[in-house]
Amino acid sequence: MSVAERVPTVATTVSPSAPARRPSPRRAGAVVVIAPLSLTIALGLWGIRRQNTLWGDESVTYQLAHRDLAQIWDTAQHVDLVHALYYALMHEIFGLFGGGLLTLRLPSVLAMSLAASGVGLLGLRLAGPRAGLLAGLVFALLPQVQKYAQEGRSYAVVCALVTWATYALVAAVPHRARWRWALYGSAMLPACLLHEFAVLALVAHGITLAVSRVPRPVLTAWTVTAAGVVAGLLPLAIRSAGQAGQVSWISGPVRLRYFLVVAVVGMVCARAPLGTRGPVRLSALAVPILLLPGLLLLIASLAKPLFVDRYVLYGNIGIALLLGARLDHSHRLWRSSRTAWIAAAAVLAALLPPSLALRTPQSRSNDATAIGAAVREESHPGDGLLYLPGRQRILTAANPADTRLLTDLALAQNPASSNTLAGIELPAHEIAARMLEFDRIVVVRAAGAHSSTDPQEEAKTSTLRRYFREYGTTRVNGARVTVYVRDRDLSLGDEATTRKP
């Protein structure tokens, strides 16, 4: 063959117009998993100690997880049954790695990281690799996700389980294999046992399948699996109904604004045609899980206030998927890498202030560490100590050294020995009598606490008002620490009036 005959072949081989090789599906999937997971871990570790402070709910986790399993179970018969499984889980983790602040919060960081990778895979399956990558990264950056990734409570673990249950659902629809439905149920049941309101995600999944018009066998398989999850949850729901007083602190929707904002943004994104790669459309999955759990809680709140944003934390799965797909759909943004970098920088700049704020003690509704420190600083050894109301004793229980030199005037039996969160208090008349034995009393009063008609609380407030005067008050996040001193003139005058014939 002549040289001239060989030239076209060579030219064809080296032609610059040959199509570029696309990354393999396996490599794209790895990026979609690893990038969101890594970002979430990095954000979770950033400022995780929050200046070495705990807030009240984390303090409860810390205290109960240090009790043995039998004590956790006995306590759950009186209070916090809905969180008993989480406390037992944290007890085992404390036993393996020590019961410090990092051990308290790291499980939530890891759980939220797994949730971010699950969101990425959902986006990959429903709208392609770029949409999946963007959805996972958006999820990691959401302020609510950043907040609860650093909290020693069950919400991040619930979010991770619901995320992977959702992925199992989407994977089960085209294949219809029984083991896939078993995986779905195996993720949803523990999510519901960790927090009962995870069952609302089950409702959202049912709506997704109904809207997607999946074949009848698929709907039947989901119905059977969902019935099994509900049956597994039912004993806990029945037993915990007797502890409904635990949510009596909810006087109205808590942090509703975030839900409303993401709901509006999600609906705007859903109006655009978002690509899908299977029988389940992305919007049909994302919109119900974003909106339905929160809306159901709001409807239920018409009878009894129940809406708290963290109870439906997993709704962030929906907004992340919608935003990721919408960004991928906006081709104009990606025509120029310079434009993409500018947009990314603008988003990060906007998220920086709230991200910084979330890593301060003031980002929570109270600061149990600061409350305990204020009690220690304002008290003298031998002073009396009161909590208004008594259930706020949990705010100083994480560090017993703060109150070790004081006398808890209302306490009859401590929390650990009574298998309660805040202990058992004395009868009202005994509390009043003990108060009159002290010249100084340090009072911890929860912020926003209202006067109680409980006889014990009335005895505390009426005795303080009648026989003591306020000496000084320190305000900290979530509480006031006030020192009262005995007013001897009032005491003598009252005694003289009492003795007058």
XYZ file of C-alpha atoms in Angstrom:
501
model
C 0.000 0.000 0.000
C 1.307 3.472 -0.937
C 1.943 6.260 1.521
C -0.830 8.300 -0.071
C -3.315 5.506 0.573
C -2.329 5.365 4.233
C -2.635 9.109 4.937
C -6.460 9.275 5.179
C -6.414 6.505 7.744
C -3.865 8.353 9.878
C -5.735 11.630 9.483
C -8.968 10.026 10.569
C -7.283 8.559 13.633
C -5.868 11.871 14.839
C -8.715 14.105 13.706
C -9.414 16.802 16.310
C -13.091 16.608 15.499
C -13.401 13.098 16.978
C -15.958 13.012 19.827
C -14.559 13.371 23.364
C -14.772 10.338 25.579
C -17.456 10.648 28.242
C -16.738 9.425 31.755
C -17.947 5.900 32.389
C -21.209 5.460 34.329
C -19.248 3.889 37.192
C -16.910 6.888 37.415
C -19.827 9.339 37.233
C -21.600 7.452 39.998
C -18.482 7.557 42.174
C -18.213 11.326 41.784
C -21.912 11.777 42.586
C -21.442 9.792 45.800
C -18.030 11.006 46.957
C -18.307 14.754 46.308
C -21.505 15.395 48.357
C -20.336 12.997 51.067
C -16.970 14.748 51.371
C -18.513 18.211 51.404
C -21.001 17.229 54.104
C -18.262 15.732 56.279
C -16.141 18.873 55.847
C -19.048 21.150 56.781
C -20.020 18.853 59.643
C -16.540 18.926 61.164
C -16.236 22.685 60.748
C -17.004 24.198 64.165
C -18.570 20.965 65.405
C -17.832 21.756 69.064
C -19.817 25.000 68.921
C -17.474 26.527 71.508
C -17.843 23.394 73.663
C -21.521 24.033 74.378
C -24.616 21.865 74.532
C -28.223 22.882 74.208
C -31.054 21.359 76.234
C -32.089 18.501 73.938
C -28.485 17.449 73.397
C -28.002 17.568 77.155
C -30.844 15.047 77.493
C -29.165 12.742 74.954
C -25.868 13.084 76.780
C -27.397 12.242 80.158
C -29.564 9.321 79.069
C -26.929 7.728 76.856
C -24.680 7.511 79.918
C -27.282 5.412 81.759
C -27.294 1.655 81.257
C -29.776 0.064 78.866
C -32.100 -1.076 81.661
C -32.293 2.491 83.007
C -32.951 3.864 79.518
C -35.823 1.417 79.113
C -37.258 2.221 82.555
C -37.020 5.957 81.855
C -38.749 5.501 78.508
C -41.772 4.074 80.308
C -42.289 7.512 81.855
C -40.941 9.948 79.273
C -39.218 10.180 75.866
C -40.256 6.728 74.655
C -40.150 8.054 71.095
C -36.380 8.581 71.430
C -35.556 5.422 73.401
C -34.021 3.602 70.421
C -31.740 6.550 69.694
C -30.616 6.759 73.324
C -29.842 3.037 73.292
C -27.858 3.460 70.069
C -25.877 6.363 71.541
C -25.271 4.355 74.720
C -23.513 1.698 72.665
C -21.523 4.319 70.730
C -20.465 5.982 73.989
C -19.361 2.577 75.247
C -17.150 2.064 72.191
C -15.703 5.534 71.684
C -16.208 7.393 74.970
C -18.965 9.772 75.954
C -17.531 13.107 74.860
C -18.920 15.999 72.846
C -17.417 14.785 69.568
C -18.807 11.290 70.085
C -22.222 12.841 70.702
C -22.261 14.709 67.377
C -20.136 12.662 64.976
C -22.878 10.069 64.296
C -25.070 12.895 62.982
C -22.251 14.145 60.737
C -21.751 10.689 59.270
C -25.486 10.079 58.889
C -26.027 13.371 57.067
C -23.065 12.604 54.812
C -24.696 9.322 53.832
C -27.931 11.212 53.208
C -26.105 13.628 50.875
C -24.637 10.766 48.844
C -28.090 9.163 48.681
C -29.595 12.393 47.364
C -26.848 12.490 44.735
C -27.657 8.960 43.593
C -31.357 9.776 43.458
C -30.614 12.742 41.205
C -28.325 10.580 39.054
C -30.996 7.929 38.620
C -33.806 10.379 37.877
C -32.112 13.150 35.907
C -28.511 12.275 35.088
C -25.039 12.596 36.621
C -24.754 16.387 36.590
C -28.180 16.826 38.183
C -27.272 14.206 40.767
C -23.990 15.884 41.625
C -25.669 19.267 41.947
C -28.506 17.855 44.071
C -26.053 16.215 46.481
C -23.981 19.393 46.799
C -27.071 21.563 47.271
C -28.295 19.220 49.995
C -25.008 19.516 51.869
C -25.135 23.323 51.698
C -28.720 23.754 52.918
C -28.684 25.640 56.259
C -31.051 23.203 57.963
C -28.915 20.253 56.878
C -25.776 21.942 58.200
C -27.504 22.635 61.508
C -28.735 19.134 62.289
C -25.581 17.488 60.979
C -23.949 18.908 64.111
C -26.560 17.968 66.665
C -26.625 15.032 69.051
C -30.201 14.038 68.263
C -31.850 11.477 66.007
C -32.926 13.761 63.151
C -29.857 13.312 60.913
C -30.038 9.531 61.262
C -33.750 9.599 60.383
C -32.998 11.771 57.359
C -30.334 9.322 56.145
C -32.650 6.327 56.533
C -35.496 8.061 54.705
C -33.104 9.079 51.911
C -31.908 5.541 51.307
C -35.410 4.156 51.696
C -36.448 6.579 48.948
C -33.601 5.362 46.760
C -34.633 1.749 47.394
C -38.191 2.676 46.394
C -37.103 4.222 43.102
C -34.849 1.232 42.364
C -37.615 -1.250 43.189
C -40.202 0.211 40.801
C -38.696 -1.041 37.484
C -37.240 -4.289 38.835
C -40.064 -5.450 41.138
C -37.736 -7.817 43.017
C -38.947 -8.720 46.491
C -35.541 -8.172 48.070
C -35.610 -4.557 46.897
C -38.905 -4.001 48.693
C -37.410 -5.694 51.745
C -34.575 -3.153 51.664
C -37.118 -0.350 51.423
C -39.010 -1.592 54.461
C -35.772 -2.269 56.355
C -34.810 1.391 56.022
C -38.251 2.902 56.656
C -39.060 0.926 59.808
C -36.022 2.010 61.858
C -36.536 5.575 60.614
C -40.066 5.497 62.042
C -38.909 3.843 65.266
C -36.299 6.568 65.726
C -38.922 9.265 65.140
C -42.589 8.543 64.570
C -43.151 11.413 62.144
C -40.909 9.642 59.617
C -44.079 7.720 58.770
C -45.195 10.839 56.894
C -42.466 10.090 54.342
C -44.233 6.787 53.773
C -47.360 8.733 52.817
C -45.328 10.906 50.453
C -43.927 7.800 48.778
C -47.440 6.473 48.243
C -48.444 9.728 46.546
C -45.343 9.521 44.339
C -46.293 6.056 43.109
C -49.906 7.063 42.559
C -48.939 10.137 40.518
C -46.385 8.128 38.537
C -49.091 5.598 37.567
C -46.880 2.616 38.223
C -48.199 -0.873 37.390
C -50.614 -2.428 39.860
C -48.113 -5.094 41.070
C -45.712 -2.324 42.094
C -48.426 -0.482 43.998
C -49.422 -3.739 45.667
C -45.832 -4.450 46.710
C -45.496 -0.964 48.191
C -48.813 -1.319 50.026
C -47.738 -4.597 51.616
C -44.356 -3.157 52.626
C -45.920 0.035 53.995
C -48.426 -2.011 55.994
C -45.538 -3.949 57.514
C -43.785 -0.725 58.507
C -46.947 0.674 60.080
C -47.538 -2.593 61.936
C -44.003 -2.457 63.297
C -44.493 1.156 64.393
C -47.940 0.680 65.918
C -46.876 -0.620 69.372
C -44.552 2.360 69.843
C -47.225 4.795 68.651
C -49.804 3.383 71.071
C -47.411 3.390 74.042
C -46.039 6.866 73.321
C -49.530 8.378 72.977
C -49.664 8.421 76.764
C -46.644 10.731 76.775
C -48.227 13.375 74.553
C -47.543 15.969 77.240
C -43.943 16.018 76.044
C -44.927 18.216 73.110
C -46.978 20.578 75.270
C -44.193 23.136 74.888
C -45.195 23.619 71.221
C -47.547 26.597 71.292
C -47.500 27.147 67.529
C -45.479 26.289 64.398
C -41.761 26.321 65.252
C -39.496 27.807 62.564
C -42.194 27.682 59.912
C -40.478 30.293 57.750
C -37.818 27.882 56.453
C -40.469 25.385 55.372
C -42.460 28.060 53.582
C -39.402 29.427 51.764
C -38.193 26.056 50.486
C -41.770 25.099 49.571
C -42.129 28.165 47.359
C -38.688 27.687 45.793
C -39.425 24.018 45.206
C -42.721 24.728 43.475
C -41.062 27.301 41.219
C -38.396 24.753 40.251
C -41.019 22.052 39.658
C -42.774 24.198 37.067
C -39.863 23.674 34.655
C -39.721 20.436 32.648
C -37.193 18.341 34.592
C -35.753 15.301 32.856
C -36.306 11.806 34.182
C -34.706 8.482 33.401
C -37.257 5.997 34.648
C -40.897 5.376 35.421
C -40.754 7.758 38.422
C -40.449 11.418 37.478
C -38.148 13.567 39.570
C -40.814 16.142 40.370
C -43.302 13.394 41.254
C -40.842 12.174 43.878
C -39.417 15.478 45.108
C -42.568 17.578 45.498
C -44.509 15.174 47.777
C -41.590 14.544 50.140
C -40.857 18.268 50.290
C -44.419 19.432 50.930
C -46.617 16.644 52.238
C -45.042 15.832 55.655
C -44.927 19.493 56.646
C -48.436 20.186 55.410
C -49.816 17.189 57.290
C -48.205 18.420 60.499
C -49.643 21.887 59.932
C -53.119 20.428 59.393
C -52.773 18.333 62.546
C -51.695 21.490 64.378
C -55.193 22.885 63.947
C -56.187 20.421 66.685
C -52.882 20.254 68.604
C -49.694 22.190 67.774
C -47.165 19.722 66.362
C -45.172 21.476 63.644
C -41.442 21.705 64.366
C -39.114 22.041 61.397
C -36.708 19.301 62.495
C -39.535 16.753 62.682
C -39.666 16.800 58.865
C -35.975 17.406 58.209
C -36.039 14.799 55.446
C -38.130 17.210 53.351
C -34.781 18.722 52.325
C -34.361 15.711 50.032
C -37.078 17.199 47.841
C -35.755 20.733 47.608
C -32.211 19.482 46.887
C -33.428 17.279 44.013
C -35.523 20.068 42.536
C -32.755 22.658 42.764
C -30.149 20.254 41.395
C -32.301 19.317 38.405
C -33.273 22.941 37.799
C -29.646 24.064 37.799
C -28.771 21.265 35.401
C -31.673 22.292 33.181
C -30.374 25.870 33.004
C -27.929 25.242 30.166
C -27.130 28.931 29.923
C -25.367 28.787 33.265
C -23.001 26.062 32.096
C -22.085 27.410 28.654
C -19.288 29.358 30.256
C -17.112 27.909 33.000
C -16.457 31.488 34.119
C -20.177 32.052 34.630
C -20.438 28.832 36.588
C -17.600 29.855 38.900
C -19.151 33.288 39.455
C -22.506 31.705 40.284
C -20.872 29.233 42.679
C -18.957 32.037 44.410
C -22.157 34.074 44.790
C -23.990 31.121 46.365
C -21.142 30.451 48.804
C -20.966 34.124 49.745
C -24.695 34.152 50.462
C -24.457 30.981 52.565
C -21.419 32.047 54.579
C -23.182 34.295 57.156
C -25.855 31.727 58.125
C -23.245 28.966 58.113
C -21.078 30.936 60.531
C -24.082 31.708 62.732
C -25.052 28.030 62.938
C -21.727 27.276 64.595
C -22.269 29.572 67.551
C -24.033 28.743 70.846
C -26.637 31.397 70.032
C -27.874 29.361 67.072
C -29.900 27.129 69.423
C -32.889 28.039 71.558
C -30.861 27.673 74.745
C -27.314 27.115 75.920
C -27.238 24.569 78.718
C -23.493 24.985 79.165
C -23.807 28.742 79.700
C -26.746 28.276 82.071
C -24.745 25.886 84.241
C -21.738 28.216 84.191
C -23.917 31.160 85.248
C -25.253 29.165 88.205
C -21.707 28.305 89.274
C -20.492 31.890 88.974
C -23.426 33.551 90.738
C -23.765 31.113 93.635
C -21.995 30.643 96.938
C -21.314 27.211 98.442
C -24.326 26.176 100.474
C -26.874 28.293 98.588
C -30.280 26.873 97.780
C -31.193 26.074 94.163
C -34.576 26.161 92.448
C -35.768 25.535 88.891
C -38.814 27.275 87.443
C -40.335 25.046 86.226
C -38.815 21.915 87.699
C -38.430 20.143 84.337
C -35.701 22.670 83.463
C -33.376 20.803 85.828
C -32.080 19.107 82.670
C -30.397 22.398 81.704
C -27.684 22.025 84.352
C -27.519 18.241 84.634
C -24.912 17.648 81.919
C -22.167 19.050 84.169
C -22.955 18.176 87.815
C -19.943 20.204 88.980
C -21.893 23.412 88.293
C -24.405 22.657 91.054
C -22.501 20.242 93.306
C -22.066 22.768 96.156
C -25.720 23.853 96.117
C -28.834 22.310 97.669
C -31.664 21.539 95.265
C -34.539 22.633 97.476
C -37.359 20.945 95.557
C -35.711 17.649 94.672
C -36.962 14.498 96.385
C -35.344 11.931 94.067
C -32.701 12.609 91.427
C -33.275 11.871 87.716
C -31.114 8.754 87.491
C -32.529 6.973 90.536
C -36.125 7.926 89.640
C -35.719 6.944 85.944
C -36.924 10.378 84.825
C -35.405 13.300 82.965
C -35.748 15.925 85.694
C -36.234 13.959 88.896
C -39.169 13.881 91.308
C -39.954 16.932 93.402
C -41.172 17.268 96.984
C -44.759 18.201 97.869
C -45.507 21.915 97.728
C -45.547 22.558 101.501
C -42.174 20.844 101.966
C -40.619 22.935 99.193
C -41.828 26.132 100.883
C -40.537 24.985 104.272
C -37.095 24.158 102.899
C -36.855 27.502 101.126
C -37.313 29.336 104.439
C -34.238 27.578 105.817
C -31.963 29.437 103.383
C -30.838 33.062 103.193
C -29.797 32.850 99.520
C -31.485 30.950 96.714
C -30.303 30.705 93.115
C -33.252 30.405 90.730
C -32.991 29.093 87.169
C -35.980 30.355 85.208
C -36.446 29.174 81.622
C -36.910 31.912 79.032
C -40.545 32.259 78.043
C -41.742 30.116 80.940
C -45.238 31.044 82.101
C -46.650 30.919 85.589
C -47.805 27.394 86.335
C -50.890 26.321 88.238
C -48.965 23.309 89.526
C -48.949 23.453 93.361
C -45.195 22.925 93.540
C -44.463 25.750 91.115
C -46.913 28.020 92.903
C -45.220 27.251 96.218
C -41.848 28.270 94.770
C -43.029 31.544 93.263
C -45.244 32.598 96.167
C -42.529 31.923 98.771
C -39.962 33.863 96.754
C -42.351 36.762 96.329
C -43.313 36.842 100.011
C -40.033 36.257 101.820
C -37.203 37.053 99.405
C -36.041 39.927 97.258
C -34.131 39.853 94.017
C -30.424 40.504 94.454
C -29.180 40.136 90.886
C -29.976 38.497 87.553
C -27.761 37.053 84.830
C -29.364 36.505 81.441
C -28.027 33.749 79.236
C -29.342 32.140 76.081
C -32.551 30.361 77.070
C -32.763 31.260 80.758
C -32.345 33.778 83.567
C -30.264 32.951 86.625
C -31.443 35.083 89.555
C -30.072 35.251 93.075
C -32.692 35.896 95.782
C -31.802 36.896 99.336
C -33.966 36.515 102.409
C -35.728 39.723 103.383
C -35.554 39.550 107.162
C -37.765 42.618 107.648
C -40.552 40.945 105.697
C -40.068 37.700 107.578
C -40.190 39.389 111.008
C -43.183 41.491 110.036
C -45.037 38.444 108.808
C -44.238 36.539 112.001
C -45.464 39.460 114.157
C -48.702 39.631 112.181
C -49.146 35.912 112.572
C -48.618 36.065 116.355
C -50.894 39.086 116.908
C -53.992 38.024 118.940
